[in-house]
mmCIF file of C-alpha atoms in Angstrom:
data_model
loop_
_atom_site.group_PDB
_atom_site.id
_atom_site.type_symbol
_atom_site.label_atom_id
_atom_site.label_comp_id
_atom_site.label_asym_id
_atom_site.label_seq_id
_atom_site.Cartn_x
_atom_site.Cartn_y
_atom_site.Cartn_z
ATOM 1 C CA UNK A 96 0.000 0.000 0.000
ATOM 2 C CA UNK A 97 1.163 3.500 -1.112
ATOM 3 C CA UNK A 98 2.217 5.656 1.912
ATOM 4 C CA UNK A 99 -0.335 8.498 1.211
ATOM 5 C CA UNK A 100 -3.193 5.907 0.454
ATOM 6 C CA UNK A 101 -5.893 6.335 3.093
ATOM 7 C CA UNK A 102 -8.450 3.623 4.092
ATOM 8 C CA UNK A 103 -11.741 4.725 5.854
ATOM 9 C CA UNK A 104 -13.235 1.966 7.562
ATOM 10 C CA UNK A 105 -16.952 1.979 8.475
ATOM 11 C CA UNK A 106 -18.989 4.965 8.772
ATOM 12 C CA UNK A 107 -15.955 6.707 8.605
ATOM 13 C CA UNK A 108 -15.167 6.195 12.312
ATOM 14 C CA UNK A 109 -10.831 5.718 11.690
ATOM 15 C CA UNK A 110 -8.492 6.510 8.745
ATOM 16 C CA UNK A 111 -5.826 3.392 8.878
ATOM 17 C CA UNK A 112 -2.573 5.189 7.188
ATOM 18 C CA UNK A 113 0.842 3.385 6.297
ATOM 19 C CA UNK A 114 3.586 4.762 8.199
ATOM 20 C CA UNK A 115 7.337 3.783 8.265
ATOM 21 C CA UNK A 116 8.758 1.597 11.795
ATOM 22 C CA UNK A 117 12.607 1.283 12.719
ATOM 23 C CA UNK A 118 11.658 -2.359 12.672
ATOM 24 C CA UNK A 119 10.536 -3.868 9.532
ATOM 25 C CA UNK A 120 9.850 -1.167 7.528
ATOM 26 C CA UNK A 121 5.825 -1.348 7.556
ATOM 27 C CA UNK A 122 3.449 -0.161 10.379
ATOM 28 C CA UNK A 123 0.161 2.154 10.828
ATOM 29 C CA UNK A 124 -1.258 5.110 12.209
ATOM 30 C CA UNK A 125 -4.789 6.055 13.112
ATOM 31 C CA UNK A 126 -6.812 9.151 13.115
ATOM 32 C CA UNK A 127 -10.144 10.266 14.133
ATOM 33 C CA UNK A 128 -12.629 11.684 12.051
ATOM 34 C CA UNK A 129 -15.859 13.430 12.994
ATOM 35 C CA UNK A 130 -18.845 10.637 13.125
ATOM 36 C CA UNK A 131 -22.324 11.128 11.632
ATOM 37 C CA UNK A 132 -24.653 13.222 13.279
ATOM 38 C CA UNK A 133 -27.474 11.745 15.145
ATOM 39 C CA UNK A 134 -25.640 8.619 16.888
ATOM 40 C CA UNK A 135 -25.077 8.681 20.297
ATOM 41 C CA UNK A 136 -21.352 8.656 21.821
ATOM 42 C CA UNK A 137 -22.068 4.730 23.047
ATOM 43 C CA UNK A 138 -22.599 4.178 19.254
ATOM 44 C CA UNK A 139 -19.627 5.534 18.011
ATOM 45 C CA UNK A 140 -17.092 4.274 20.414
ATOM 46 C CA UNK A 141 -18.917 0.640 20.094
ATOM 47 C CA UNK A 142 -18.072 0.529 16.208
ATOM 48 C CA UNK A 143 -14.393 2.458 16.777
ATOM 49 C CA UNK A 144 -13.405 -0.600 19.152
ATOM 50 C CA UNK A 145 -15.174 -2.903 16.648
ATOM 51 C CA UNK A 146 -13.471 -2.052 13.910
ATOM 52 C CA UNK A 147 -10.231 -1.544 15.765
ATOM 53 C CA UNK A 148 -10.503 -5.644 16.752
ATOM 54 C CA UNK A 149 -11.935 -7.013 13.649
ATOM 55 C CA UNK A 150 -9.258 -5.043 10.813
ATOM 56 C CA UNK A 151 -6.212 -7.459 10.617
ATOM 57 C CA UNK A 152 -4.479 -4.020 9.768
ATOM 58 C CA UNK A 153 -4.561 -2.675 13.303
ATOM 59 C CA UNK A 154 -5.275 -5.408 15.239
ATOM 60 C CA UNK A 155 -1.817 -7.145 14.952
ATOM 61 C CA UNK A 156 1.362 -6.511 13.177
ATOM 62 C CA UNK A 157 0.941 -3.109 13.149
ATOM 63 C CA UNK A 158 -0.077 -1.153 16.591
ATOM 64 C CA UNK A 159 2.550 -3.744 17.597
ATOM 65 C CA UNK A 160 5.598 -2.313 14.857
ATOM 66 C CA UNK A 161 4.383 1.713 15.992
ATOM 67 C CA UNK A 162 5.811 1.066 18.702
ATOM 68 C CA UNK A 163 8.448 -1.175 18.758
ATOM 69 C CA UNK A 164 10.127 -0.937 22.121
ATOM 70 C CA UNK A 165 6.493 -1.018 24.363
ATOM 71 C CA UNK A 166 6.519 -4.378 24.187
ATOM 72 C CA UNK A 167 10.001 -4.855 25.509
ATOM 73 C CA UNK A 168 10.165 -4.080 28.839
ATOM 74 C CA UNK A 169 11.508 -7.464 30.030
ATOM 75 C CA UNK A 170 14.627 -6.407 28.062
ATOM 76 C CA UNK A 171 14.253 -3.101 29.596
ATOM 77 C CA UNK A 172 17.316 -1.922 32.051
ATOM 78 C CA UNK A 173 16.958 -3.060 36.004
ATOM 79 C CA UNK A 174 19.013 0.304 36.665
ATOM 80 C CA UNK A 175 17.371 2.355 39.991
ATOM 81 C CA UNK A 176 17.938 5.731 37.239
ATOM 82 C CA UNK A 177 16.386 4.356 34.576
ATOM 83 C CA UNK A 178 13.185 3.392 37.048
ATOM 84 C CA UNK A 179 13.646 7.534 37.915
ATOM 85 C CA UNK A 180 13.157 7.929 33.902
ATOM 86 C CA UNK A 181 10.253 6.021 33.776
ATOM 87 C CA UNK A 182 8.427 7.664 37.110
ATOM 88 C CA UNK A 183 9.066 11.507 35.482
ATOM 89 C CA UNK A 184 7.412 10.249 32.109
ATOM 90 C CA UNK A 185 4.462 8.959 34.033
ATOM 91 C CA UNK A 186 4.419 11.863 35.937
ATOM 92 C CA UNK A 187 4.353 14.084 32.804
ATOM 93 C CA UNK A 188 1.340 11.655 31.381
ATOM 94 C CA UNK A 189 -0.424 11.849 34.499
ATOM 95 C CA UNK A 190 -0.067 15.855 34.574
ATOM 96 C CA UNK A 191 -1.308 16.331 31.595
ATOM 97 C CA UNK A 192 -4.632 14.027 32.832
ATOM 98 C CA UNK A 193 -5.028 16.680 35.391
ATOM 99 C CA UNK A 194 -5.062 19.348 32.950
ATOM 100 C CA UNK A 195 -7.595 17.888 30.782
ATOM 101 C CA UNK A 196 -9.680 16.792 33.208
ATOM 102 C CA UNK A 197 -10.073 20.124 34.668
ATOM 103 C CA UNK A 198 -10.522 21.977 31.520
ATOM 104 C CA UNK A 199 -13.059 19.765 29.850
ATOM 105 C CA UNK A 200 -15.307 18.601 33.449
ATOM 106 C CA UNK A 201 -17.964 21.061 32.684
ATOM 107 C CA UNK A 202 -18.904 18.804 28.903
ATOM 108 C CA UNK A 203 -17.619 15.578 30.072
ATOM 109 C CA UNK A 204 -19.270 13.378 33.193
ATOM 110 C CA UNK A 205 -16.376 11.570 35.368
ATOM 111 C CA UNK A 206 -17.791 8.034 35.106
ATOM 112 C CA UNK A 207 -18.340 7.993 31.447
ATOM 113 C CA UNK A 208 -14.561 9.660 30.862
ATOM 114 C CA UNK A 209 -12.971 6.988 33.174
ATOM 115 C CA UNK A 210 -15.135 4.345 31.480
ATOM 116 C CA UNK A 211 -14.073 5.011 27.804
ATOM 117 C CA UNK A 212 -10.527 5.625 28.666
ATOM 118 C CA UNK A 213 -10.324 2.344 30.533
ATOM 119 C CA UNK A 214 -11.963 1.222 27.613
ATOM 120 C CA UNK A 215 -9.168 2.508 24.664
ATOM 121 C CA UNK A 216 -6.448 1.422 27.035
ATOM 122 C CA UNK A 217 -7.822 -2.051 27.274
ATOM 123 C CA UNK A 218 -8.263 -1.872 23.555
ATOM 124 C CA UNK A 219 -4.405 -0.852 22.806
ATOM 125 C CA UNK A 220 -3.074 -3.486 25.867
ATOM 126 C CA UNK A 221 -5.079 -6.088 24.552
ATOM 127 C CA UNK A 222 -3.751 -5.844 21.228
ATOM 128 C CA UNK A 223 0.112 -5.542 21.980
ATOM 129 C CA UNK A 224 -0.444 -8.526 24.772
ATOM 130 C CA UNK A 225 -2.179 -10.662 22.153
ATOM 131 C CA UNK A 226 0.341 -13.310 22.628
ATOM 132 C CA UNK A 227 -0.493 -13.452 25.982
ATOM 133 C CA UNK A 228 -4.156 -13.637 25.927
ATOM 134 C CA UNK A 229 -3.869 -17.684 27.177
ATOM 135 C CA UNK A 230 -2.443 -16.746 30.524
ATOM 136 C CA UNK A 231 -4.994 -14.109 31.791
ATOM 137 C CA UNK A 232 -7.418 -16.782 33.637
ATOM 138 C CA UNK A 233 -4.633 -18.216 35.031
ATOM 139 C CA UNK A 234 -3.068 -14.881 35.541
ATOM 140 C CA UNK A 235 -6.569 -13.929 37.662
ATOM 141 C CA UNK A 236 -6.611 -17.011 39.289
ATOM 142 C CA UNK A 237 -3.430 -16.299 40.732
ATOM 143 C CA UNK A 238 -3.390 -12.942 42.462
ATOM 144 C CA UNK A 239 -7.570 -12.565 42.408
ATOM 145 C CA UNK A 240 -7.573 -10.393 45.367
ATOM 146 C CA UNK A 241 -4.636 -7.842 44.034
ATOM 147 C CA UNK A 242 -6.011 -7.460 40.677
ATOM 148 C CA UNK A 243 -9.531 -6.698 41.897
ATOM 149 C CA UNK A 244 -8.341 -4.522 44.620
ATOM 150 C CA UNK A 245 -5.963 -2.924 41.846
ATOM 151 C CA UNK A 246 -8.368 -2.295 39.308
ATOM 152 C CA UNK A 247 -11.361 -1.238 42.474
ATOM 153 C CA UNK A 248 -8.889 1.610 43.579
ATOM 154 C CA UNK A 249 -6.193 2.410 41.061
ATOM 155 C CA UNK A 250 -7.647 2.354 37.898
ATOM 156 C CA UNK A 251 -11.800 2.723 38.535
ATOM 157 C CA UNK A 252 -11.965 4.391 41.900
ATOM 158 C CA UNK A 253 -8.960 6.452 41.220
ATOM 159 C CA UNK A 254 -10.025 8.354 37.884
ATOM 160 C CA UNK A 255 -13.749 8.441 38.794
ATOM 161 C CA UNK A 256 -12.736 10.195 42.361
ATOM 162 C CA UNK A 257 -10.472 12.838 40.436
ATOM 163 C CA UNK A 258 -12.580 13.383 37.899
ATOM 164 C CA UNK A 259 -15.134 14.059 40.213
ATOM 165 C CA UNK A 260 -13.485 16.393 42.752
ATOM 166 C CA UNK A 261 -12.598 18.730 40.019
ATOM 167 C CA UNK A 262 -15.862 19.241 39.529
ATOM 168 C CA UNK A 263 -16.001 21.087 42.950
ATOM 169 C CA UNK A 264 -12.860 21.629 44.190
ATOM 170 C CA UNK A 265 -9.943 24.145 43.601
ATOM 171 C CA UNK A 266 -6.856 22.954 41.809
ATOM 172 C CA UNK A 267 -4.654 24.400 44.939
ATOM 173 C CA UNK A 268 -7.042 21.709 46.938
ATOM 174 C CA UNK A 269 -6.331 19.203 44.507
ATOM 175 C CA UNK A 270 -2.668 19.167 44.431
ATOM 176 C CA UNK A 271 -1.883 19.554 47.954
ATOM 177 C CA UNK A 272 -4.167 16.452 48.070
ATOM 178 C CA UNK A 273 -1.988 14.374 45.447
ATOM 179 C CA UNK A 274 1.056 15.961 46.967
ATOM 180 C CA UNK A 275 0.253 13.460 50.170
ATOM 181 C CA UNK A 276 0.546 10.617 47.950
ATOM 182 C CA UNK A 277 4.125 9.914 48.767
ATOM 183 C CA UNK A 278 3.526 9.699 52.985
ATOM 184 C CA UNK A 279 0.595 7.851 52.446
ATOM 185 C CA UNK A 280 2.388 5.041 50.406
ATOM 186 C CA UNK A 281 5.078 4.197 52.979
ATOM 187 C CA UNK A 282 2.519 3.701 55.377
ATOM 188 C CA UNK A 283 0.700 1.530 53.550
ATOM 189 C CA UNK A 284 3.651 -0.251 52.435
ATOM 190 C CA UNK A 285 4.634 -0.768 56.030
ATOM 191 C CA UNK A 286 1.557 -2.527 57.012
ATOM 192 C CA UNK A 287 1.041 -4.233 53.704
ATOM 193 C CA UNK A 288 4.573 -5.093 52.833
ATOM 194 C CA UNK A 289 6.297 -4.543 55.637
ATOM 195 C CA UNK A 290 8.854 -2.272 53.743
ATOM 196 C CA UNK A 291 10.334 0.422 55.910
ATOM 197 C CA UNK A 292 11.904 4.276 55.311
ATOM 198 C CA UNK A 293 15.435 5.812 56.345
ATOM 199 C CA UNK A 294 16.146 9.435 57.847
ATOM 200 C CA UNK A 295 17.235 10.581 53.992
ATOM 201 C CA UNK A 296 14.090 9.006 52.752
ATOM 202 C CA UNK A 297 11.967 11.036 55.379
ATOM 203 C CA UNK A 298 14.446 14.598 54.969
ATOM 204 C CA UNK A 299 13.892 14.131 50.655
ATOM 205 C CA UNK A 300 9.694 13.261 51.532
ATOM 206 C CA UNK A 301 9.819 16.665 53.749
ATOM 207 C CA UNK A 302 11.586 18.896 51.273
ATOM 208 C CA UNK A 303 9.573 17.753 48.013
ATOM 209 C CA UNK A 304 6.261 18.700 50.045
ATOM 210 C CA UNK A 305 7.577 22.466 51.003
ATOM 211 C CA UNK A 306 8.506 22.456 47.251
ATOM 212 C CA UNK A 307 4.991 21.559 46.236
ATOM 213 C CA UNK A 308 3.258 23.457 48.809
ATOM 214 C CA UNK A 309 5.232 26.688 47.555
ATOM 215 C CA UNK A 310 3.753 26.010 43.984
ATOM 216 C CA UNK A 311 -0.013 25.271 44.952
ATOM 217 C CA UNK A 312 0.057 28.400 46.794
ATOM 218 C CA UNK A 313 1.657 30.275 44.146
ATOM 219 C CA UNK A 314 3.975 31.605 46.404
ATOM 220 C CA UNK A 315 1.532 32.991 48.994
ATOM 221 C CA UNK A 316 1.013 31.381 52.144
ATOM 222 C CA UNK A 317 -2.075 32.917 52.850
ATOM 223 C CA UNK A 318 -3.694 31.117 50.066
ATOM 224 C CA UNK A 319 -2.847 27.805 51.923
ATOM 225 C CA UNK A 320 -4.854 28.911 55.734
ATOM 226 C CA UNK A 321 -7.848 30.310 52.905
ATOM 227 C CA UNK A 322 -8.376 26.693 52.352
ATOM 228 C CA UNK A 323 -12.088 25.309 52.932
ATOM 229 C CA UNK A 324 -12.785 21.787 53.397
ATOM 230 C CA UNK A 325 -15.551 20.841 50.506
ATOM 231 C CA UNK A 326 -17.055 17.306 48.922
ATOM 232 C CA UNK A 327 -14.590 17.541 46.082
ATOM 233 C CA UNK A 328 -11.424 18.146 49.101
ATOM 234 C CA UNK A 329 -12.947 14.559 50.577
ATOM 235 C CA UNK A 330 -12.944 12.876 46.886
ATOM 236 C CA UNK A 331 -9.621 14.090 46.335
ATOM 237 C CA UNK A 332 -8.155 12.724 49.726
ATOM 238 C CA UNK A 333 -10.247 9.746 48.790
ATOM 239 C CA UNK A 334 -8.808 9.677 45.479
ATOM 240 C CA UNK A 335 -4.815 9.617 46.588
ATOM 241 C CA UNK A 336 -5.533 6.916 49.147
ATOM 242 C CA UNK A 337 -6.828 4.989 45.660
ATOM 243 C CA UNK A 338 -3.674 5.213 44.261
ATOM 244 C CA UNK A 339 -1.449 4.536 47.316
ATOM 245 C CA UNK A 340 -2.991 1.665 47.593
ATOM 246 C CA UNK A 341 -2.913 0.259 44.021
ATOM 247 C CA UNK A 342 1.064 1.362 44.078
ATOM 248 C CA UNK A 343 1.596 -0.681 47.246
ATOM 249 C CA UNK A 344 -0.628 -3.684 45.373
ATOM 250 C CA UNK A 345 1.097 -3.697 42.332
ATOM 251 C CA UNK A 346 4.560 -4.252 44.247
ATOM 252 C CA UNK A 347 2.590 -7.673 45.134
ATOM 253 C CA UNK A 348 1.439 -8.841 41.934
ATOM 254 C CA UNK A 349 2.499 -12.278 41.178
ATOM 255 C CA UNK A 350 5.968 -12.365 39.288
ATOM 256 C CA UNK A 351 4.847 -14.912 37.110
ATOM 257 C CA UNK A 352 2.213 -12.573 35.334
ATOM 258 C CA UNK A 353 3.806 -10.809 32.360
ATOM 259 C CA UNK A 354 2.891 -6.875 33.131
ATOM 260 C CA UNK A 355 1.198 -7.048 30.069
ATOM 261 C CA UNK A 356 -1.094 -9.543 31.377
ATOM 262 C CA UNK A 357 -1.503 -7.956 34.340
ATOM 263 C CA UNK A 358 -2.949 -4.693 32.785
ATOM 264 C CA UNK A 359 -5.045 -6.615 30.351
ATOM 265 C CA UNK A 360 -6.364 -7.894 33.681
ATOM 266 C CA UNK A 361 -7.029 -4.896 35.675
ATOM 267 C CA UNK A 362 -8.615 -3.284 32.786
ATOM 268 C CA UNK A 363 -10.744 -5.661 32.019
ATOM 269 C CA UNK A 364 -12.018 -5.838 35.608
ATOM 270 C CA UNK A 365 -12.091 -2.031 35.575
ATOM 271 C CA UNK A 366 -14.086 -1.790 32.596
ATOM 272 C CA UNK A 367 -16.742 -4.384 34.220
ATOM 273 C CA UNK A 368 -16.747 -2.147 37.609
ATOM 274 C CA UNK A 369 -17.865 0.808 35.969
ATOM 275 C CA UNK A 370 -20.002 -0.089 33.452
ATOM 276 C CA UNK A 371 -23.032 -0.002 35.528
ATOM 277 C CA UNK A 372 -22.143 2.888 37.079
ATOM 278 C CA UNK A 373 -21.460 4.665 33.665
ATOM 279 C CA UNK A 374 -25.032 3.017 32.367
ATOM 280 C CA UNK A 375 -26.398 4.859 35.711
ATOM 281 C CA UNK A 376 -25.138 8.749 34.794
ATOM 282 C CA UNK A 377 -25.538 8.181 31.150
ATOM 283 C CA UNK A 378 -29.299 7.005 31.884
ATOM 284 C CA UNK A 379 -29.908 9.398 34.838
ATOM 285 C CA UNK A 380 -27.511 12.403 34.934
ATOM 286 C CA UNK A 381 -25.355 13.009 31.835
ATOM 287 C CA UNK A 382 -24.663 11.851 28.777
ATOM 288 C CA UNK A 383 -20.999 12.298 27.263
ATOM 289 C CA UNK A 384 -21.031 14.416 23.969
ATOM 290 C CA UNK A 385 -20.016 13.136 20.622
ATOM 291 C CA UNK A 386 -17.631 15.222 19.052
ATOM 292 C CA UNK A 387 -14.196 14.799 17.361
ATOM 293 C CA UNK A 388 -13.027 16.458 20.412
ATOM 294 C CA UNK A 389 -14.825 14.046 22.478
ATOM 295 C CA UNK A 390 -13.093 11.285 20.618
ATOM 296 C CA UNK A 391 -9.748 12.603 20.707
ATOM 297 C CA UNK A 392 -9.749 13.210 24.645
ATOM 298 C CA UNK A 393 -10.797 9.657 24.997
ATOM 299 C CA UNK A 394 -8.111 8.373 23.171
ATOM 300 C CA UNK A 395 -5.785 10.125 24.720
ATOM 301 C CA UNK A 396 -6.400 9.987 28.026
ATOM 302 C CA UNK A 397 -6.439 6.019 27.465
ATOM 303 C CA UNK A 398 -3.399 5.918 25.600
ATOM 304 C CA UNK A 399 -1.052 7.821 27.257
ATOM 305 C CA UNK A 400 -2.527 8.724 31.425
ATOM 306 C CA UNK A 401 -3.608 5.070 31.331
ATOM 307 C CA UNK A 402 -1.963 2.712 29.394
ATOM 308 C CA UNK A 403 1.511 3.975 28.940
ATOM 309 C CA UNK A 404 1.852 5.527 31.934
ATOM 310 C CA UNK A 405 0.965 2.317 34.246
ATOM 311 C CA UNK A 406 2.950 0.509 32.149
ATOM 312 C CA UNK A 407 5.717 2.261 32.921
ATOM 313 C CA UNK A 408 5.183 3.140 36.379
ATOM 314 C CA UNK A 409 4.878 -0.967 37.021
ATOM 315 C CA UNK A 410 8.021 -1.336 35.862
ATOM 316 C CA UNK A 411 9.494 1.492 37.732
ATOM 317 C CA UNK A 412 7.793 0.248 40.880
ATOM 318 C CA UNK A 413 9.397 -3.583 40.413
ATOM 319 C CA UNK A 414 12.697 -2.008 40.079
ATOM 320 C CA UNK A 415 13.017 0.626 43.144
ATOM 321 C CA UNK A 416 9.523 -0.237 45.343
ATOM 322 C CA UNK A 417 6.262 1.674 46.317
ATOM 323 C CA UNK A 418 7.812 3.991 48.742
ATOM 324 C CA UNK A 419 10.453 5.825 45.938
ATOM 325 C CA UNK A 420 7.922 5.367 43.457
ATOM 326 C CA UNK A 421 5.647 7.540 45.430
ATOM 327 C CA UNK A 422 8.175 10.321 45.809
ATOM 328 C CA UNK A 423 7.810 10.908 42.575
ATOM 329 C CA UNK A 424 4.275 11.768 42.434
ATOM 330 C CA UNK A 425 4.992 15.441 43.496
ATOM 331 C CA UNK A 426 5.867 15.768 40.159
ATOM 332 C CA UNK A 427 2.414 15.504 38.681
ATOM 333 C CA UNK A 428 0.913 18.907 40.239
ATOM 334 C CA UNK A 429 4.669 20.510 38.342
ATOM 335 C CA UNK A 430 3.765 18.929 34.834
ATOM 336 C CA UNK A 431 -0.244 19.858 35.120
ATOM 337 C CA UNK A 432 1.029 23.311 35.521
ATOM 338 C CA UNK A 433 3.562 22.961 32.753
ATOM 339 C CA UNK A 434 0.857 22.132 30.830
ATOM 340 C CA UNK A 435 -1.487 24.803 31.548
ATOM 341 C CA UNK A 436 1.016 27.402 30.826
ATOM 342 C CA UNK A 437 1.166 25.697 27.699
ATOM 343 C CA UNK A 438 -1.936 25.355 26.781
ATOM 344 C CA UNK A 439 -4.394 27.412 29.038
ATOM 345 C CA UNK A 440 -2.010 30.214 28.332
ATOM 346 C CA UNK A 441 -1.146 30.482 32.464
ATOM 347 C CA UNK A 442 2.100 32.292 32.924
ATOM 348 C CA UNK A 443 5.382 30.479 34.651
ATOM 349 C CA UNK A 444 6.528 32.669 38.222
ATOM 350 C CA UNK A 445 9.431 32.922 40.414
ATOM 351 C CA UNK A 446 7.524 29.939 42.725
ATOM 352 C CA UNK A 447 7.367 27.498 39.942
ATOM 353 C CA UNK A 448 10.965 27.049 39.781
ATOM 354 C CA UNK A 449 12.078 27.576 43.364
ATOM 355 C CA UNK A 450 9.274 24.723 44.269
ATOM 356 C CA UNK A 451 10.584 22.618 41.593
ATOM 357 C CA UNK A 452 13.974 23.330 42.681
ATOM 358 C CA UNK A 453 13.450 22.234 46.197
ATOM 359 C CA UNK A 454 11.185 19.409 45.075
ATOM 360 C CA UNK A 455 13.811 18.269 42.383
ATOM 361 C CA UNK A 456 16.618 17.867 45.562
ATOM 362 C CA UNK A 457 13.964 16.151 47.666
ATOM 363 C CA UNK A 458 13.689 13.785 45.027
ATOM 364 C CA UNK A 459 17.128 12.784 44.418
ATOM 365 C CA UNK A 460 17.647 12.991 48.368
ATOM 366 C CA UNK A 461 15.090 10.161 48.542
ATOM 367 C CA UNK A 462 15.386 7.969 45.348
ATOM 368 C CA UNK A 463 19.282 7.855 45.909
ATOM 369 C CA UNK A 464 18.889 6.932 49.862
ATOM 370 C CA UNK A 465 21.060 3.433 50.835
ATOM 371 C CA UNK A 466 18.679 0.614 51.143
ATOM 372 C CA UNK A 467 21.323 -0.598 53.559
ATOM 373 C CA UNK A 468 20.913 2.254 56.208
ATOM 374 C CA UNK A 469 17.163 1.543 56.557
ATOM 375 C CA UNK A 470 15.627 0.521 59.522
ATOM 376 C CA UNK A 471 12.279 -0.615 60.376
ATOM 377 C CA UNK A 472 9.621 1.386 61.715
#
C-alpha cells in the first residue's frame, strides 16, 4: 500500500494510514474523524473498538511495529535511574490528565470519561499482549484479590474520584491532596509489605512537600490557611488513598504474570466495575457528547494517562519499590502546571521554579537513599 493511500473503515469512524517503523519497515497510524450526526457517543465508540478488533491491519502486526520498544520491557534496564526515567514520564502523562480533566469537566461526566478511557487502554493493551491472551485466567486465578483490589482503587476508583473532585474543588485543593501521595504510600507499604523508610528518605519526603506546597500556593502562604474543606477536598483525599494503595498492590502482583497480562487484567475488571455505574449517569444524569473532540480526549487519556503511563510506572515500581515510586508523584501537580502554561495560556513565576527546585533535591535525596541504612519502623 502506497504511503499516502488512506483507508476509511466503516462509517468513517478511523483513517488506517501506512507509516514507516525502525523495525521492519511497515506499520500504521490512526486518526479520528468526525462521526455522523445523530448517533449517540455509546454508538460511536462501540463501532471504533469494533473495527479496531476485527481489521487485521490494526489489530496485529501493526499497533505492535508503531511502537516497537512497548513491548520490551523485560529487556528493559533493572538500573534504579532508569526506574527515575520512567516515574518523570508517568508523571508528565499523568499531569497532563489533570489538565484535561479540569478543563473539559464542565462537557464531560467523570464516570463515562474513566469508562471510555479504561476502555481505549484495554483496547491498545489487549492488542500488543495478544500473545499473551492464554495466561490471563490463570493470571486472575493467581493474584484474584490484588487485581480486583488494583483495578477497584487504582484504575476505577482512582479516575472516577479525580474526575469528580474537580468538579467542585480548587486545583490548589487538589494538588496539595496528590502531593500526600508519597507519605501515604510508605505507610501503607509498612503494614502491607512490611517495607520500611530511612532518615534521607523522610528529609527528601519533607523537602519535596515544602517544594509543592510553595507552587499550589503560588507563592503565597495565605492562600494555603484560605483553604475550605468541601465534597470535592474529601474525593480528592479519597482519590490519593486509591492510588497509594494500588502502588503498594502492584509491588505484590504475582511475578509470574507478564505486566502485560496484568494490565489486560485490571482493565478488564475495571471496565466491568464501571459499566453499571457509567449506564447509571448516562441514563440518569449526563450523557458524554459526541464530538471529534470528544473522541480525541478519549483516546488520549487512554493511551497515554492510562496505558503507557501504568505501564511504565509498574516497571518502575518492580525495580526501586512503592515507597520511591511515590516520591515521585509530586511531580504531577509541576507537569499539570507545565501544561497549563502551555496550553491554558497560564504564565510560569518565580515559585514554579524555586518549588521545583526544592522538590527536584527532595527527590534525588530520597530515590538515591542506601537501602542498607534503613531501619524498620
Amino acid at each position: 500500500m502506497d504511503n499516502n493511500e488512506m483507508r476509511h473503515c466503516e462509517r468513517g469512524f478511523f483513517i488506517l494510514t501506512n507509516g514507516v517503523s525502525s523495525n521492519s519497515g511497515q506499520g500504521s497510524s490512526l486518526s479520528i474523524s468526525l462521526s455522523p450526526e445523530g448517533i449517540s457517543f455509546n454508538r460511536a465508540m462501540i463501532i471504533f473498538f469494533r473495527n479496531a478488533v476485527s481489521h487485521s491491519k490494526l489489530s496485529c502486526t501493526p499497533v505492535y511495529l508503531c511502537l516497537p520498544w512497548f513491548p520490551m520491557h523485560r529487556r528493559l534496564p533493572e538500573r534504579p535511574i532508569f526506574a527515575c526515567l520512567l516515574l518523570v514520564i508517568s508523571a508528565m502523562m499523568w499531569g497532563s490528565n489533570i489538565t484535561i480533566g479540569r478543563g473539559v469537566h464542565e462537557d464531560f461526566p467523570p464516570i463515562a470519561l474513566t469508562f471510555w478511557r479504561n476502555c481505549a487502554a484495554l483496547i491498545l493493551i489487549g492488542l500488543i499482549a495478544r500473545h499473551h491472551w492464554h495466561d490471563i485466567i490463570p493470571a486472575f486465578q493467581r493474584q484474584k484479590w490484588v487485581v480486583m483490589l488494583g483495578s477497584l482503587f487504582g484504575i476505577a476508583g482512582f479516575n472516577c474520584l479525580l474526575y469528580t473532585a474537580v468538579q467542585s474543588t480548587t486545583a490548589i485543593n487538589a494538588a496539595l491532596s496528590l502531593s500526600l501521595t508519597p507519605a501515604i504510600i510508605p505507610a501503607l507499604a509498612f503494614v502491607i509489605l512490611r517495607e520500611a523508610f530511612n532518615v534521607r528518605q523522610c528529609f527528601g519526603l519533607a523537602l519535596s512537600f515544602i517544594g509543592i506546597s510553595i507552587i499550589i500556593a503560588r507563592g503565597k502562604w495565605a492562600a494555603i490557611s484560605e483553604i475550605t474543606i468541601s465534597a470535592g477536598d474529601i474525593l480528592m483525599l479519597a482519590a490519593t488513598v486509591a492510588w497509594s494503595i494500588y502502588s503498594v498492590l502492584v509491588k505484590k502482583r504475582d511475578k509470574q504474570t507478564h505486566p502485560l497480562t496484568f494490565l489486560t487484567v485490571v482493565l478488564t475488571i475495571a471496565v466491568v466495575l464501571l459499566f453499571p455505574a457509567y449506564l447509571f449517569e448516562s441514563l440518569f444524569i449526563q450523557t458524554m457528547p459526541v464530538t471529534e473532540t470528544s473522541l480525541y480526549v478519549v483516546l488520549y487519556v487512554g493511551i497515554f494517562p492510562t496505558a503507557l503511563a501504568l505501564l511504565l510506572f509498574n516497571k518502575a515500581v518492580d525495580i526501586v519499590g512503592p515507597n520511591i515510586a511515590g516520591y515521585f508523584q509530586h511531580l504531577v501537580p509541576i507537569f499539570a502546571s507545565l501544561w497549563a502554561i502551555i496550553f491554558l495560556d497560564e504564565t510560569l513565576q518565580v515559585y514554579h521554579g524555586l518549588g521545583g527546585l526544592l522538590i527536584t533535591i527532595g527527590l534525588y535525596s530520597a530515590s538515591t537513599a542506601s537501602k542498607s541504612n534503613m531501619t524498620r519502623l
